[in-house]
GROMACS .gro file of C-alpha atoms in nm:
model
  137
    1MET     CA    1  -2.312  -4.390  -6.593
    2ARG     CA    2  -2.181  -4.472  -6.275
    3ARG     CA    3  -1.843  -4.368  -6.185
    4ASN     CA    4  -1.648  -4.571  -5.949
    5ARG     CA    5  -1.580  -4.361  -5.658
    6ARG     CA    6  -1.364  -4.499  -5.405
    7ARG     CA    7  -1.429  -4.397  -5.061
    8VAL     CA    8  -1.122  -4.246  -4.909
    9ASP     CA    9  -1.076  -4.344  -4.551
   10VAL     CA   10  -0.887  -4.079  -4.366
   11HIS     CA   11  -0.748  -4.197  -4.041
   12LEU     CA   12  -0.576  -3.930  -3.837
   13ASP     CA   13  -0.328  -4.062  -3.597
   14ILE     CA   14  -0.172  -3.848  -3.328
   15ALA     CA   15   0.150  -3.994  -3.210
   16PRO     CA   16   0.176  -3.990  -2.832
   17ILE     CA   17   0.553  -3.955  -2.858
   18ASN     CA   18   0.511  -3.605  -3.001
   19LEU     CA   19   0.277  -3.510  -2.717
   20ILE     CA   20   0.527  -3.631  -2.458
   21ASP     CA   21   0.801  -3.427  -2.622
   22LEU     CA   22   0.580  -3.120  -2.616
   23LEU     CA   23   0.495  -3.181  -2.250
   24LEU     CA   24   0.863  -3.212  -2.157
   25VAL     CA   25   0.948  -2.890  -2.341
   26LEU     CA   26   0.671  -2.702  -2.162
   27LEU     CA   27   0.777  -2.845  -1.827
   28ILE     CA   28   1.140  -2.741  -1.880
   29PHE     CA   29   1.024  -2.391  -1.984
   30PHE     CA   30   0.811  -2.342  -1.673
   31VAL     CA   31   1.073  -2.478  -1.436
   32THR     CA   32   1.348  -2.255  -1.571
   33THR     CA   33   1.138  -1.938  -1.579
   34THR     CA   34   0.990  -1.976  -1.234
   35SER     CA   35   1.324  -2.041  -1.068
   36PHE     CA   36   1.428  -1.684  -1.159
   37LEU     CA   37   1.119  -1.532  -1.003
   38GLN     CA   38   1.202  -1.621  -0.645
   39LEU     CA   39   1.085  -1.358  -0.401
   40LYS     CA   40   1.316  -1.234  -0.130
   41VAL     CA   41   1.163  -1.363   0.188
   42ILE     CA   42   1.270  -1.271   0.536
   43GLU     CA   43   1.208  -1.550   0.774
   44LEU     CA   44   1.085  -1.430   1.110
   45VAL     CA   45   1.019  -1.616   1.426
   46LEU     CA   46   0.717  -1.440   1.570
   47PRO     CA   47   0.654  -1.435   1.943
   48GLU     CA   48   0.354  -1.615   2.078
   49ALA     CA   49   0.065  -1.427   2.232
   50SER     CA   50  -0.174  -1.550   2.496
   51SER     CA   51  -0.468  -1.383   2.326
   52THR     CA   52  -0.532  -1.352   1.954
   53THR     CA   53  -0.814  -1.101   1.985
   54GLN     CA   54  -0.739  -0.732   1.983
   55ASN     CA   55  -0.963  -0.462   2.116
   56TYR     CA   56  -0.933  -0.139   1.924
   57GLU     CA   57  -1.015   0.183   2.094
   58LYS     CA   58  -1.152   0.477   1.907
   59ARG     CA   59  -0.882   0.740   1.905
   60HIS     CA   60  -0.946   1.108   1.896
   61THR     CA   61  -0.793   1.288   1.600
   62TYR     CA   62  -0.658   1.642   1.614
   63VAL     CA   63  -0.584   1.826   1.288
   64VAL     CA   64  -0.315   2.087   1.244
   65ASN     CA   65  -0.339   2.272   0.914
   66ILE     CA   66  -0.102   2.524   0.752
   67ASP     CA   67  -0.241   2.763   0.492
   68ARG     CA   68  -0.055   2.949   0.212
   69GLU     CA   69   0.060   3.230   0.441
   70CYS     CA   70   0.191   2.984   0.705
   71SER     CA   71  -0.097   3.053   0.942
   72LEU     CA   72  -0.168   2.761   1.173
   73PHE     CA   73  -0.506   2.613   1.257
   74LEU     CA   74  -0.575   2.350   1.522
   75ASP     CA   75  -0.911   2.185   1.456
   76ALA     CA   76  -1.020   2.486   1.239
   77LYS     CA   77  -0.922   2.742   1.509
   78ARG     CA   78  -0.633   2.978   1.441
   79ILE     CA   79  -0.339   2.927   1.676
   80ALA     CA   80   0.001   3.094   1.703
   81LEU     CA   81   0.319   2.902   1.640
   82ASP     CA   82   0.459   2.973   1.990
   83THR     CA   83   0.145   2.839   2.166
   84LEU     CA   84   0.108   2.532   1.944
   85GLY     CA   85   0.348   2.319   2.145
   86SER     CA   86   0.181   2.372   2.483
   87LYS     CA   87  -0.165   2.317   2.333
   88LEU     CA   88  -0.057   1.993   2.167
   89THR     CA   89   0.103   1.876   2.491
   90SER     CA   90  -0.217   1.934   2.688
   91LEU     CA   91  -0.418   1.748   2.424
   92LYS     CA   92  -0.175   1.456   2.430
   93GLU     CA   93  -0.188   1.435   2.809
   94GLY     CA   94  -0.566   1.420   2.796
   95ASP     CA   95  -0.557   1.133   2.544
   96GLU     CA   96  -0.231   0.937   2.510
   97LYS     CA   97  -0.354   0.746   2.207
   98ALA     CA   98  -0.467   1.053   2.011
   99ILE     CA   99  -0.366   1.089   1.649
  100PHE     CA  100  -0.238   1.420   1.516
  101GLN     CA  101  -0.288   1.492   1.149
  102LEU     CA  102  -0.068   1.750   0.981
  103GLY     CA  103  -0.177   1.910   0.656
  104ALA     CA  104  -0.025   2.193   0.457
  105ASP     CA  105  -0.140   2.385   0.154
  106GLU     CA  106   0.058   2.284  -0.153
  107ASN     CA  107   0.172   2.645  -0.199
  108SER     CA  108   0.284   2.699   0.160
  109ALA     CA  109   0.653   2.722   0.241
  110HIS     CA  110   0.823   2.396   0.326
  111ARG     CA  111   0.983   2.576   0.618
  112CYS     CA  112   0.644   2.613   0.791
  113PHE     CA  113   0.573   2.242   0.761
  114ILE     CA  114   0.913   2.152   0.909
  115GLU     CA  115   0.872   2.400   1.197
  116VAL     CA  116   0.538   2.246   1.297
  117LEU     CA  117   0.680   1.896   1.263
  118ASP     CA  118   0.973   1.992   1.486
  119ILE     CA  119   0.740   2.135   1.750
  120MET     CA  120   0.538   1.814   1.748
  121LYS     CA  121   0.848   1.601   1.792
  122GLN     CA  122   0.988   1.825   2.066
  123HIS     CA  123   0.666   1.782   2.265
  124GLY     CA  124   0.672   1.402   2.239
  125ILE     CA  125   0.400   1.357   1.982
  126GLU     CA  126   0.461   1.032   1.794
  127ASN     CA  127   0.126   0.956   1.630
  128ILE     CA  128   0.154   1.194   1.335
  129ALA     CA  129  -0.025   1.141   1.005
  130VAL     CA  130   0.049   1.362   0.705
  131GLN     CA  131  -0.258   1.461   0.504
  132THR     CA  132  -0.252   1.416   0.128
  133LYS     CA  133  -0.517   1.377  -0.136
  134MET     CA  134  -0.547   1.105  -0.400
  135ARG     CA  135  -0.400   1.189  -0.733
  136GLU     CA  136  -0.669   1.189  -1.007
  137GLY     CA  137  -0.618   0.983  -1.319
   0.00000   0.00000   0.00000
């Protein structure tokens, strides 16, 4: 026996009105959320330069280290605190663009670091970089 099976025609219809409503809701959401995320921008009027290329010179680097006992080393040579200023001045006069790195042991007294920094500033040394190491993890 044959059963009468009627074929069911399923016709899915997506109403475009619903899609337009969804689009408008998303648009309103993005407009309102991005308006609160405005970055603070400082507008600058930059001066014009006649040349856009820059020649970089290799600078000599001098390293002043302070160990745990507040002993000073200039480029791995021990130096006294009272002679540090004159030595740094003579190095600076030989190379005006030299960079001076200052490193201190983590267990050294903060006073030693400040004394060396004061001596550098008193002798007109401006290019000072403080040595640190990258934190692991």
